[in-house]
Amino acid sequence: MKSYNFLLTVILIFISVDFLFSQTWIRKNEGFGFWSIEKDNLGNIYAGTSGTPRGIFKSTDGGETWTNVYLTGSTNYLEISFDSSNNVYVAASSAGVLKSTDGGATFTTIPASNFGGNSVNTVLGGPNGILFVGVTSGGIYRSTDFGNTFTQVLSGYSIVSLAYDKINPNYVYAGSSSTTLNGFFRSTDGGLTFNGPLNSINVWEILQKQHGTLFTLGTSSGFPVQQSTDYGLTWTTVGNTPAAIRGACLDLLENIYAAGNGGVYKSTNGGVSFSNFNLTFSSNKIISYQNKILVAVAGTTNGGIYIYTDQSIPVELKYFNAEFNSKYVVLKWSTATELNNKGFEIESCFFSDKSVNKYDWHTIGFVEGKGTTTEPQTYLFEDRITSSGKYYYRLKQIDLDGTFNYSDEIEVEVNLPEEFKLYQNYPNPFNPNTVISWYSPIDGIQTLKIYDVLGNEVSTLVNEFKPAGKSEYTLNVEDLGLSSGVYFYKLVVGDFTEIKKMILLQ
């Protein structure tokens, strides 16, 4: 019995260890300790060091390779941000703010004297030249001319985090961290004024989910995670992190990753609980990029940029619908996220008779996907219709490795005219263009000609085989050299003939 219990214990330990190390992190930029990391508007990633040696690094391939674009000075690079013009701003502590207008090729310095000589902790770029700078004991400074001049809009507090609201661009958020003066601040006028503190914890990170819910995380005793559902006005504590937190982000599924003392922690239940995510080195800022998590790790021994790639996040379909617009069924769909998405095969089946199996699917087209992206994507496909009946559609989403998933099917009922129809041109009278359209219930050679009032043929516009359905022709009088007057257009399809009058005004 004792040996049986021992064997069971060993098995359980093996299982827990296997689970613990199931998340694999890849280390980049070995030999440097990092504090800051952020991605710009074009998908480039920048990272800044703390300690020695120092530098600002840039990656153009999702963090796989890095180039040292700035190596000088004796300060820490605590935060990186970008404005709407993709200018780069780096919070450089006692050195002030570093600025690059050429993608990190060169940097200029906005000295700390612009901020009362206070040390710069954080920066936030915005639209139309707006820039916010958060400093120690000096609050927030705001610029409307790309950092050339500044106005102090909040004083006294040590601001360590800044963020724009994802839904309302007039809302700007700030977090303070110090022994006594701490909390969350909110501006509802684009950063001209700030109100607060609206909670009372050291706010090192401000997160916001797509639907608007805000979270603050930080270094206060007990390490509370606070949540607001009214744009930061009121707060409740929903859980606690295991250690002090200096950075946090959301993945594609809006799980929370928190970085700080003891490494990286993950919450899959909205911040209620966290578990270590197999990285135990002291960590600072952290971001998500496509299906990756990238974290800045301090220290020269364990320091670097560590990357975790989540292979489990699927293509998330937001909607898939269809409508008939007289000639085509127009299919529209949108994705919230995509992971390794090669594209979509569009499959259809036609059901005009209930005795026919409507699940006789066939492929009618392919639309290329966006690979891996965190941004919402919208797609469109048109299916030309020639017969009345019910049409069913579904999407076959195919990954780059060939695996695939099907969407739900959708139905469109089409009722086409059962007789020939030649429509009145529009506009009429016209100059210089008009559209002539018609409907044929059968396939065949279709001929459309123009005649003058004496019955003389002026031009043959169409003389070709066309499938059943609606067709149209745009007539440009400049191409035909017509003068003002009355003309007739004549449609012939098999035994069917119809003539209508049109008027050209010059």
Short mmCIF file of C-alpha atoms in Angstrom, two decimals:
data_model
loop_
_atom_site.label_atom_id
_atom_site.label_comp_id
_atom_site.label_asym_id
_atom_site.label_seq_id
_atom_site.Cartn_x
_atom_site.Cartn_y
_atom_site.Cartn_z
CA MET A 1 0.00 0.00 0.00
CA LYS A 2 2.83 2.44 0.78
CA SER A 3 4.56 1.80 -2.51
CA TYR A 4 1.26 2.34 -4.36
CA ASN A 5 0.78 5.71 -2.68
CA PHE A 6 4.32 6.72 -3.57
CA LEU A 7 3.82 5.78 -7.20
CA LEU A 8 0.61 7.81 -7.36
CA THR A 9 2.39 10.84 -5.89
CA VAL A 10 5.15 10.65 -8.48
CA ILE A 11 2.64 10.50 -11.31
CA LEU A 12 0.79 13.54 -10.02
CA ILE A 13 4.01 15.52 -9.69
CA PHE A 14 4.99 14.60 -13.25
CA ILE A 15 1.66 15.79 -14.58
CA SER A 16 1.83 19.12 -12.76
CA VAL A 17 5.39 19.78 -13.95
CA ASP A 18 4.43 18.95 -17.52
CA PHE A 19 1.54 21.43 -17.32
CA LEU A 20 3.73 24.09 -15.73
CA PHE A 21 6.27 24.00 -18.53
CA SER A 22 3.78 23.71 -21.38
CA GLN A 23 4.14 27.44 -22.16
CA THR A 24 7.38 28.02 -24.09
CA TRP A 25 9.11 31.40 -24.13
CA ILE A 26 11.85 32.29 -26.61
CA ARG A 27 14.52 34.76 -25.46
CA LYS A 28 15.76 37.54 -27.75
CA ASN A 29 18.36 40.31 -27.17
CA GLU A 30 20.32 38.34 -24.61
CA GLY A 31 22.74 40.44 -22.56
CA PHE A 32 20.46 43.46 -22.17
CA GLY A 33 17.98 44.21 -19.42
CA PHE A 34 14.73 45.70 -20.72
CA TRP A 35 12.01 47.87 -19.22
CA SER A 36 9.83 49.14 -22.11
CA ILE A 37 8.30 47.59 -25.22
CA GLU A 38 5.60 48.81 -27.62
CA LYS A 39 4.38 48.42 -31.21
CA ASP A 40 3.82 51.28 -33.63
CA ASN A 41 1.02 51.90 -36.14
CA LEU A 42 2.81 49.91 -38.88
CA GLY A 43 3.54 46.76 -36.85
CA ASN A 44 7.14 47.60 -35.93
CA ILE A 45 8.12 46.88 -32.32
CA TYR A 46 10.45 49.01 -30.19
CA ALA A 47 12.05 48.09 -26.87
CA GLY A 48 14.08 50.16 -24.39
CA THR A 49 16.66 49.03 -21.84
CA SER A 50 17.24 49.66 -18.16
CA GLY A 51 20.57 49.17 -16.44
CA THR A 52 23.81 48.69 -18.38
CA PRO A 53 24.39 48.29 -21.32
CA ARG A 54 21.71 50.61 -22.69
CA GLY A 55 19.85 51.07 -25.92
CA ILE A 56 16.63 51.29 -27.92
CA PHE A 57 15.96 48.36 -30.22
CA LYS A 58 13.61 47.93 -33.18
CA SER A 59 12.09 44.83 -34.78
CA THR A 60 10.27 44.74 -38.11
CA ASP A 61 9.36 41.04 -37.99
CA GLY A 62 7.29 40.62 -34.86
CA GLY A 63 10.23 40.43 -32.46
CA GLU A 64 12.17 37.66 -34.20
CA THR A 65 15.16 39.88 -35.01
CA TRP A 66 16.20 43.23 -33.54
CA THR A 67 18.36 46.20 -34.52
CA ASN A 68 19.94 48.53 -31.97
CA VAL A 69 18.82 51.94 -33.27
CA TYR A 70 19.96 54.07 -30.31
CA LEU A 71 22.87 53.38 -27.97
CA THR A 72 23.95 56.31 -25.84
CA GLY A 73 23.36 58.07 -22.55
CA SER A 74 23.15 56.89 -18.96
CA THR A 75 19.41 56.73 -18.40
CA ASN A 76 16.60 54.17 -18.49
CA TYR A 77 14.03 54.03 -21.27
CA LEU A 78 10.80 53.55 -19.35
CA GLU A 79 8.01 53.91 -21.93
CA ILE A 80 7.59 54.11 -25.71
CA SER A 81 4.64 55.60 -27.60
CA PHE A 82 3.66 56.81 -31.07
CA ASP A 83 1.47 59.60 -32.39
CA SER A 84 -0.91 59.43 -35.37
CA SER A 85 1.99 60.34 -37.68
CA ASN A 86 3.97 57.36 -36.32
CA ASN A 87 6.59 59.58 -34.69
CA VAL A 88 8.37 57.71 -31.88
CA TYR A 89 8.51 59.08 -28.33
CA VAL A 90 10.58 57.50 -25.54
CA ALA A 91 10.31 58.36 -21.85
CA ALA A 92 14.00 58.69 -20.98
CA SER A 93 13.82 59.38 -17.23
CA SER A 94 16.14 62.26 -16.24
CA ALA A 95 17.09 62.86 -19.90
CA GLY A 96 13.54 63.91 -20.79
CA VAL A 97 11.88 62.55 -23.94
CA LEU A 98 13.57 61.12 -27.03
CA LYS A 99 11.79 61.74 -30.33
CA SER A 100 12.24 60.17 -33.77
CA THR A 101 10.44 61.26 -36.92
CA ASP A 102 12.12 58.70 -39.20
CA GLY A 103 11.26 55.31 -37.70
CA GLY A 104 14.08 55.28 -35.17
CA ALA A 105 16.89 56.10 -37.62
CA THR A 106 17.69 59.27 -35.66
CA PHE A 107 16.54 60.72 -32.34
CA THR A 108 16.40 64.21 -30.88
CA THR A 109 15.97 65.10 -27.21
CA ILE A 110 13.16 67.06 -25.57
CA PRO A 111 14.97 67.97 -22.32
CA ALA A 112 13.53 67.50 -18.85
CA SER A 113 13.62 71.28 -18.38
CA ASN A 114 10.36 71.34 -20.39
CA PHE A 115 8.76 69.44 -17.49
CA GLY A 116 10.08 71.44 -14.54
CA GLY A 117 13.26 69.35 -14.43
CA ASN A 118 11.26 66.32 -13.32
CA SER A 119 12.12 62.78 -14.38
CA VAL A 120 9.95 61.43 -17.23
CA ASN A 121 8.19 58.14 -16.54
CA THR A 122 5.71 57.75 -19.39
CA VAL A 123 4.60 59.25 -22.72
CA LEU A 124 1.46 59.01 -24.83
CA GLY A 125 1.23 60.10 -28.47
CA GLY A 126 -2.10 61.18 -29.94
CA PRO A 127 -3.68 62.70 -33.04
CA ASN A 128 -2.77 66.00 -34.69
CA GLY A 129 0.45 66.64 -32.80
CA ILE A 130 -0.91 65.92 -29.30
CA LEU A 131 1.60 64.45 -26.83
CA PHE A 132 1.25 63.74 -23.10
CA VAL A 133 4.21 63.34 -20.76
CA GLY A 134 3.91 61.93 -17.24
CA VAL A 135 6.63 62.86 -14.74
CA THR A 136 7.69 62.26 -11.15
CA SER A 137 6.03 64.72 -8.71
CA GLY A 138 5.09 67.03 -11.58
CA GLY A 139 1.94 65.41 -12.96
CA ILE A 140 1.15 65.64 -16.68
CA TYR A 141 2.37 67.95 -19.44
CA ARG A 142 0.48 68.30 -22.72
CA SER A 143 1.72 69.41 -26.15
CA THR A 144 -0.32 70.20 -29.26
CA ASP A 145 2.67 70.76 -31.59
CA PHE A 146 4.49 67.40 -31.56
CA GLY A 147 6.43 68.20 -28.37
CA ASN A 148 7.77 71.64 -29.27
CA THR A 149 5.94 73.38 -26.40
CA PHE A 150 4.11 72.05 -23.33
CA THR A 151 1.43 73.06 -20.85
CA GLN A 152 1.12 71.46 -17.41
CA VAL A 153 -2.41 70.02 -17.07
CA LEU A 154 -1.98 68.08 -13.78
CA SER A 155 0.49 68.83 -10.97
CA GLY A 156 1.85 67.15 -7.87
CA TYR A 157 1.39 63.49 -8.74
CA SER A 158 3.94 60.99 -10.06
CA ILE A 159 2.37 59.75 -13.27
CA VAL A 160 3.62 56.34 -14.46
CA SER A 161 0.90 55.33 -16.96
CA LEU A 162 -1.16 57.06 -19.66
CA ALA A 163 -3.80 55.73 -22.08
CA TYR A 164 -6.45 56.86 -24.53
CA ASP A 165 -9.94 55.39 -24.27
CA LYS A 166 -10.57 52.95 -27.15
CA ILE A 167 -14.16 54.11 -27.68
CA ASN A 168 -14.18 57.84 -26.91
CA PRO A 169 -11.04 59.68 -28.09
CA ASN A 170 -11.84 62.64 -25.84
CA TYR A 171 -11.24 60.46 -22.77
CA VAL A 172 -7.62 60.24 -21.59
CA TYR A 173 -6.55 58.19 -18.56
CA ALA A 174 -3.56 58.47 -16.22
CA GLY A 175 -2.19 56.44 -13.32
CA SER A 176 -0.11 57.70 -10.41
CA SER A 177 2.23 55.77 -8.13
CA SER A 178 3.86 57.06 -4.94
CA THR A 179 3.72 56.49 -1.19
CA THR A 180 0.68 58.72 -0.64
CA LEU A 181 -0.30 60.44 -3.90
CA ASN A 182 -1.58 57.62 -6.05
CA GLY A 183 -4.65 56.64 -8.06
CA PHE A 184 -6.48 56.83 -11.39
CA PHE A 185 -7.18 60.11 -13.19
CA ARG A 186 -9.56 60.84 -16.03
CA SER A 187 -9.92 63.59 -18.63
CA THR A 188 -13.12 63.97 -20.64
CA ASP A 189 -11.97 66.97 -22.70
CA GLY A 190 -9.04 65.55 -24.62
CA GLY A 191 -6.53 66.06 -21.82
CA LEU A 192 -7.11 69.74 -21.13
CA THR A 193 -8.10 68.95 -17.54
CA PHE A 194 -7.93 65.82 -15.36
CA ASN A 195 -10.16 64.73 -12.47
CA GLY A 196 -9.19 62.36 -9.69
CA PRO A 197 -7.93 60.34 -8.11
CA LEU A 198 -10.93 58.09 -8.82
CA ASN A 199 -9.39 55.03 -7.19
CA SER A 200 -6.63 54.83 -4.60
CA ILE A 201 -4.06 52.28 -5.76
CA ASN A 202 -0.67 52.64 -7.43
CA VAL A 203 -1.71 52.43 -11.10
CA TRP A 204 1.15 51.12 -13.23
CA GLU A 205 -1.03 49.76 -16.04
CA ILE A 206 -4.38 50.71 -17.57
CA LEU A 207 -6.12 48.11 -19.75
CA GLN A 208 -9.36 48.35 -21.69
CA LYS A 209 -11.36 45.59 -23.36
CA GLN A 210 -13.06 46.12 -26.72
CA HIS A 211 -16.48 46.68 -25.14
CA GLY A 212 -15.08 49.38 -22.84
CA THR A 213 -14.38 47.76 -19.46
CA LEU A 214 -11.28 49.25 -17.80
CA PHE A 215 -8.76 47.55 -15.51
CA THR A 216 -5.96 48.99 -13.37
CA LEU A 217 -3.03 46.97 -12.02
CA GLY A 218 -0.05 48.05 -9.96
CA THR A 219 2.13 47.75 -6.91
CA SER A 220 -0.19 48.58 -3.99
CA SER A 221 -0.26 46.24 -1.00
CA GLY A 222 -2.28 43.12 -1.78
CA PHE A 223 -1.85 43.86 -5.51
CA PRO A 224 -5.54 44.48 -6.29
CA VAL A 225 -6.96 44.33 -9.80
CA GLN A 226 -9.67 46.97 -10.09
CA GLN A 227 -12.39 47.17 -12.74
CA SER A 228 -14.58 49.99 -14.03
CA THR A 229 -17.57 49.70 -16.36
CA ASP A 230 -18.34 53.44 -16.48
CA TYR A 231 -15.17 54.81 -18.11
CA GLY A 232 -13.20 55.04 -14.88
CA LEU A 233 -15.70 56.95 -12.77
CA THR A 234 -16.22 54.16 -10.19
CA TRP A 235 -14.13 51.09 -9.39
CA THR A 236 -14.46 47.67 -7.78
CA THR A 237 -11.77 45.15 -6.87
CA VAL A 238 -12.29 41.93 -8.87
CA GLY A 239 -9.16 40.01 -7.85
CA ASN A 240 -5.48 40.19 -7.00
CA THR A 241 -2.23 39.47 -8.77
CA PRO A 242 0.36 37.33 -6.96
CA ALA A 243 2.97 40.11 -6.99
CA ALA A 244 3.61 43.77 -7.79
CA ILE A 245 2.81 44.52 -11.45
CA ARG A 246 4.50 47.04 -13.77
CA GLY A 247 2.97 46.03 -17.10
CA ALA A 248 -0.09 44.26 -18.51
CA CYS A 249 -1.76 43.49 -21.82
CA LEU A 250 -4.68 41.61 -23.40
CA ASP A 251 -4.29 38.78 -25.90
CA LEU A 252 -6.55 38.23 -28.92
CA LEU A 253 -9.14 36.54 -26.70
CA GLU A 254 -8.84 39.37 -24.11
CA ASN A 255 -7.17 37.21 -21.48
CA ILE A 256 -5.06 39.38 -19.15
CA TYR A 257 -1.28 38.99 -18.97
CA ALA A 258 0.43 40.81 -16.10
CA ALA A 259 4.20 41.31 -15.74
CA GLY A 260 6.15 42.26 -12.63
CA ASN A 261 7.92 40.75 -9.66
CA GLY A 262 8.09 36.99 -10.09
CA GLY A 263 7.54 37.05 -13.85
CA VAL A 264 4.43 36.86 -16.02
CA TYR A 265 0.95 35.88 -14.81
CA LYS A 266 -2.19 35.10 -16.80
CA SER A 267 -5.89 35.47 -16.01
CA THR A 268 -8.59 33.83 -18.12
CA ASN A 269 -11.48 35.02 -15.93
CA GLY A 270 -11.32 38.80 -16.19
CA GLY A 271 -8.74 39.41 -13.48
CA VAL A 272 -10.39 37.36 -10.73
CA SER A 273 -7.42 35.01 -10.44
CA PHE A 274 -3.93 34.69 -11.93
CA SER A 275 -1.38 31.92 -12.33
CA ASN A 276 2.26 32.12 -13.30
CA PHE A 277 2.69 31.61 -17.05
CA ASN A 278 6.02 29.77 -16.90
CA LEU A 279 8.21 32.86 -16.77
CA THR A 280 9.63 33.72 -13.35
CA PHE A 281 12.21 36.42 -14.13
CA SER A 282 11.50 39.96 -12.96
CA SER A 283 9.48 41.55 -15.77
CA ASN A 284 8.36 45.03 -16.76
CA LYS A 285 6.30 46.17 -19.77
CA ILE A 286 4.45 43.57 -21.82
CA ILE A 287 2.52 43.71 -25.11
CA SER A 288 0.51 41.45 -27.40
CA TYR A 289 1.31 41.37 -31.10
CA GLN A 290 -0.90 39.22 -33.31
CA ASN A 291 -0.88 35.86 -31.48
CA LYS A 292 2.33 36.63 -29.59
CA ILE A 293 3.05 37.93 -26.10
CA LEU A 294 6.32 39.89 -25.77
CA VAL A 295 7.67 40.92 -22.38
CA ALA A 296 10.64 43.08 -21.34
CA VAL A 297 12.74 41.28 -18.73
CA ALA A 298 15.24 43.11 -16.53
CA GLY A 299 18.80 42.20 -15.56
CA THR A 300 21.90 41.35 -17.58
CA THR A 301 21.81 37.67 -16.58
CA ASN A 302 18.21 36.85 -17.46
CA GLY A 303 17.39 40.05 -19.33
CA GLY A 304 16.00 40.24 -22.83
CA ILE A 305 12.77 40.22 -24.77
CA TYR A 306 10.87 36.99 -24.18
CA ILE A 307 8.28 35.87 -26.72
CA TYR A 308 5.41 33.41 -26.25
CA THR A 309 3.46 32.34 -29.35
CA ASP A 310 -0.08 31.10 -28.77
CA GLN A 311 -0.89 28.49 -31.42
CA SER A 312 -4.42 27.90 -30.10
CA ILE A 313 -6.13 31.20 -31.03
CA PRO A 314 -8.48 30.60 -33.98
CA VAL A 315 -10.03 32.85 -36.59
CA GLU A 316 -12.91 34.54 -34.80
CA LEU A 317 -15.88 35.22 -37.14
CA LYS A 318 -17.95 38.23 -36.05
CA TYR A 319 -20.75 37.93 -38.64
CA PHE A 320 -21.62 36.30 -41.96
CA ASN A 321 -24.62 37.46 -43.99
CA ALA A 322 -25.96 37.65 -47.53
CA GLU A 323 -28.44 39.65 -49.59
CA PHE A 324 -29.66 39.62 -53.18
CA ASN A 325 -29.32 42.84 -55.20
CA SER A 326 -31.08 41.99 -58.50
CA LYS A 327 -28.12 40.23 -60.14
CA TYR A 328 -25.80 38.97 -57.41
CA VAL A 329 -25.99 37.46 -53.98
CA VAL A 330 -23.55 39.65 -52.03
CA LEU A 331 -21.83 37.80 -49.18
CA LYS A 332 -20.25 39.84 -46.40
CA TRP A 333 -18.36 38.62 -43.35
CA SER A 334 -16.01 40.01 -40.75
CA THR A 335 -13.41 38.60 -38.39
CA ALA A 336 -12.43 39.99 -35.00
CA THR A 337 -9.06 38.18 -34.99
CA GLU A 338 -7.14 35.87 -37.31
CA LEU A 339 -4.37 33.36 -36.69
CA ASN A 340 -2.44 31.83 -39.62
CA ASN A 341 -5.47 32.38 -41.85
CA LYS A 342 -4.76 31.44 -45.47
CA GLY A 343 -8.25 32.40 -46.55
CA PHE A 344 -11.85 31.40 -47.16
CA GLU A 345 -13.32 29.05 -49.72
CA ILE A 346 -16.91 30.06 -50.46
CA GLU A 347 -19.18 27.05 -50.84
CA SER A 348 -22.74 27.09 -52.18
CA CYS A 349 -25.62 24.78 -52.95
CA PHE A 350 -28.80 25.53 -54.91
CA PHE A 351 -32.16 24.24 -53.75
CA SER A 352 -34.95 24.85 -56.25
CA ASP A 353 -36.72 21.53 -55.68
CA LYS A 354 -37.29 19.98 -52.24
CA SER A 355 -36.48 16.58 -53.67
CA VAL A 356 -32.89 17.76 -54.23
CA ASN A 357 -30.41 17.40 -51.40
CA LYS A 358 -29.51 20.94 -50.44
CA TYR A 359 -26.23 19.80 -48.92
CA ASP A 360 -24.67 19.11 -52.30
CA TRP A 361 -22.00 21.76 -51.69
CA HIS A 362 -19.59 23.03 -54.33
CA THR A 363 -16.84 25.68 -54.21
CA ILE A 364 -17.61 28.91 -56.07
CA GLY A 365 -14.67 31.09 -55.07
CA PHE A 366 -11.79 31.88 -52.72
CA VAL A 367 -10.95 35.04 -50.77
CA GLU A 368 -7.46 35.43 -49.34
CA GLY A 369 -7.17 35.91 -45.57
CA LYS A 370 -4.93 38.27 -43.59
CA GLY A 371 -2.65 35.67 -42.00
CA THR A 372 -2.44 36.68 -38.35
CA THR A 373 -3.97 39.94 -37.19
CA THR A 374 -5.54 41.50 -34.13
CA GLU A 375 -7.45 44.05 -36.18
CA PRO A 376 -11.05 43.47 -37.38
CA GLN A 377 -11.21 42.53 -41.07
CA THR A 378 -14.16 42.71 -43.51
CA TYR A 379 -14.60 40.56 -46.61
CA LEU A 380 -16.96 40.54 -49.61
CA PHE A 381 -17.83 38.08 -52.37
CA GLU A 382 -20.47 38.30 -55.14
CA ASP A 383 -22.22 35.27 -56.62
CA ARG A 384 -24.01 35.92 -59.93
CA ILE A 385 -27.54 34.46 -59.90
CA THR A 386 -29.35 33.08 -62.96
CA SER A 387 -32.26 31.08 -61.48
CA SER A 388 -34.92 31.50 -58.81
CA GLY A 389 -34.76 29.35 -55.73
CA LYS A 390 -33.05 29.02 -52.37
CA TYR A 391 -29.29 29.41 -52.18
CA TYR A 392 -27.21 28.23 -49.24
CA TYR A 393 -23.72 29.45 -48.45
CA ARG A 394 -20.97 28.61 -45.99
CA LEU A 395 -17.32 29.56 -45.48
CA LYS A 396 -14.49 27.06 -45.32
CA GLN A 397 -11.76 28.85 -43.38
CA ILE A 398 -8.36 27.34 -44.20
CA ASP A 399 -5.20 27.75 -42.11
CA LEU A 400 -1.73 28.04 -43.61
CA ASP A 401 -1.05 24.43 -42.56
CA GLY A 402 -4.12 23.14 -44.40
CA THR A 403 -6.42 22.61 -41.43
CA PHE A 404 -9.88 24.08 -41.87
CA ASN A 405 -13.17 24.92 -40.17
CA TYR A 406 -16.66 25.59 -41.52
CA SER A 407 -18.91 28.50 -40.65
CA ASP A 408 -22.62 28.15 -40.07
CA GLU A 409 -24.61 28.10 -43.29
CA ILE A 410 -26.84 30.99 -44.35
CA GLU A 411 -29.85 31.00 -46.71
CA VAL A 412 -30.96 33.45 -49.40
CA GLU A 413 -34.20 33.07 -51.35
CA VAL A 414 -34.13 34.55 -54.86
CA ASN A 415 -37.23 35.23 -56.98
CA LEU A 416 -36.25 36.31 -60.48
CA PRO A 417 -38.71 37.49 -63.15
CA GLU A 418 -39.99 34.59 -65.28
CA GLU A 419 -40.40 36.70 -68.46
CA PHE A 420 -38.19 38.81 -70.74
CA LYS A 421 -38.00 42.41 -69.66
CA LEU A 422 -36.38 45.47 -71.28
CA TYR A 423 -36.22 48.33 -68.78
CA GLN A 424 -36.42 52.04 -69.49
CA ASN A 425 -32.95 53.57 -69.67
CA TYR A 426 -31.92 55.75 -66.75
CA PRO A 427 -31.53 58.64 -66.70
CA ASN A 428 -33.81 59.67 -69.53
CA PRO A 429 -33.39 62.28 -71.02
CA PHE A 430 -29.63 61.88 -70.57
CA ASN A 431 -26.22 63.43 -71.24
CA PRO A 432 -23.62 62.06 -71.55
CA ASN A 433 -24.29 58.62 -70.02
CA THR A 434 -27.29 56.38 -69.52
CA VAL A 435 -27.76 52.78 -68.38
CA ILE A 436 -29.82 50.26 -70.36
CA SER A 437 -30.75 47.08 -68.48
CA TRP A 438 -32.80 43.99 -69.29
CA TYR A 439 -33.70 40.57 -67.99
CA SER A 440 -33.63 37.27 -69.87
CA PRO A 441 -34.96 34.03 -68.34
CA ILE A 442 -32.83 31.95 -70.74
CA ASP A 443 -29.22 31.66 -71.86
CA GLY A 444 -28.46 32.70 -75.43
CA ILE A 445 -27.15 35.25 -77.89
CA GLN A 446 -28.37 38.68 -76.80
CA THR A 447 -28.30 41.67 -79.14
CA LEU A 448 -28.79 45.31 -78.20
CA LYS A 449 -28.80 47.96 -80.98
CA ILE A 450 -29.41 51.72 -81.30
CA TYR A 451 -31.57 53.27 -84.11
CA ASP A 452 -32.37 56.84 -85.09
CA VAL A 453 -35.92 58.17 -85.73
CA LEU A 454 -35.72 57.11 -89.42
CA GLY A 455 -35.02 53.52 -88.44
CA ASN A 456 -31.36 53.59 -89.44
CA GLU A 457 -29.07 51.45 -87.29
CA VAL A 458 -26.66 53.70 -85.38
CA SER A 459 -24.66 51.14 -83.38
CA THR A 460 -24.61 47.58 -82.06
CA LEU A 461 -23.94 47.80 -78.35
CA VAL A 462 -24.15 44.08 -77.46
CA ASN A 463 -24.04 40.95 -79.59
CA GLU A 464 -22.82 38.02 -77.52
CA PHE A 465 -23.83 34.97 -75.54
CA LYS A 466 -25.04 35.77 -72.04
CA PRO A 467 -26.38 33.56 -69.26
CA ALA A 468 -29.90 33.94 -67.99
CA GLY A 469 -30.39 36.81 -65.58
CA LYS A 470 -30.18 40.55 -65.48
CA SER A 471 -27.70 42.46 -67.67
CA GLU A 472 -26.92 46.10 -68.27
CA TYR A 473 -24.95 48.34 -70.60
CA THR A 474 -23.70 51.87 -69.91
CA LEU A 475 -24.04 54.02 -73.04
CA ASN A 476 -21.60 56.90 -73.45
CA VAL A 477 -22.66 59.25 -76.25
CA GLU A 478 -19.11 60.58 -76.65
CA ASP A 479 -17.98 57.10 -77.74
CA LEU A 480 -20.72 56.92 -80.39
CA GLY A 481 -20.63 60.54 -81.58
CA LEU A 482 -24.40 61.02 -81.22
CA SER A 483 -26.10 64.40 -81.48
CA SER A 484 -29.20 65.60 -79.65
CA GLY A 485 -32.46 63.93 -80.54
CA VAL A 486 -34.72 60.90 -80.13
CA TYR A 487 -33.27 57.39 -80.45
CA PHE A 488 -34.56 53.86 -80.02
CA TYR A 489 -32.84 50.85 -78.46
CA LYS A 490 -33.84 47.32 -79.44
CA LEU A 491 -33.23 44.04 -77.58
CA VAL A 492 -33.34 40.67 -79.37
CA VAL A 493 -32.99 37.34 -77.52
CA GLY A 494 -34.15 34.35 -79.54
CA ASP A 495 -37.76 35.06 -80.58
CA PHE A 496 -38.09 37.91 -78.09
CA THR A 497 -37.87 41.50 -79.37
CA GLU A 498 -38.64 44.76 -77.57
CA ILE A 499 -37.97 48.43 -78.40
CA LYS A 500 -37.90 51.51 -76.14
CA LYS A 501 -37.37 55.21 -76.81
CA MET A 502 -34.71 57.43 -75.26
CA ILE A 503 -33.85 61.13 -75.55
CA LEU A 504 -30.36 62.65 -75.75
CA LEU A 505 -29.99 66.30 -74.71
CA GLN A 506 -26.77 68.10 -75.63
#
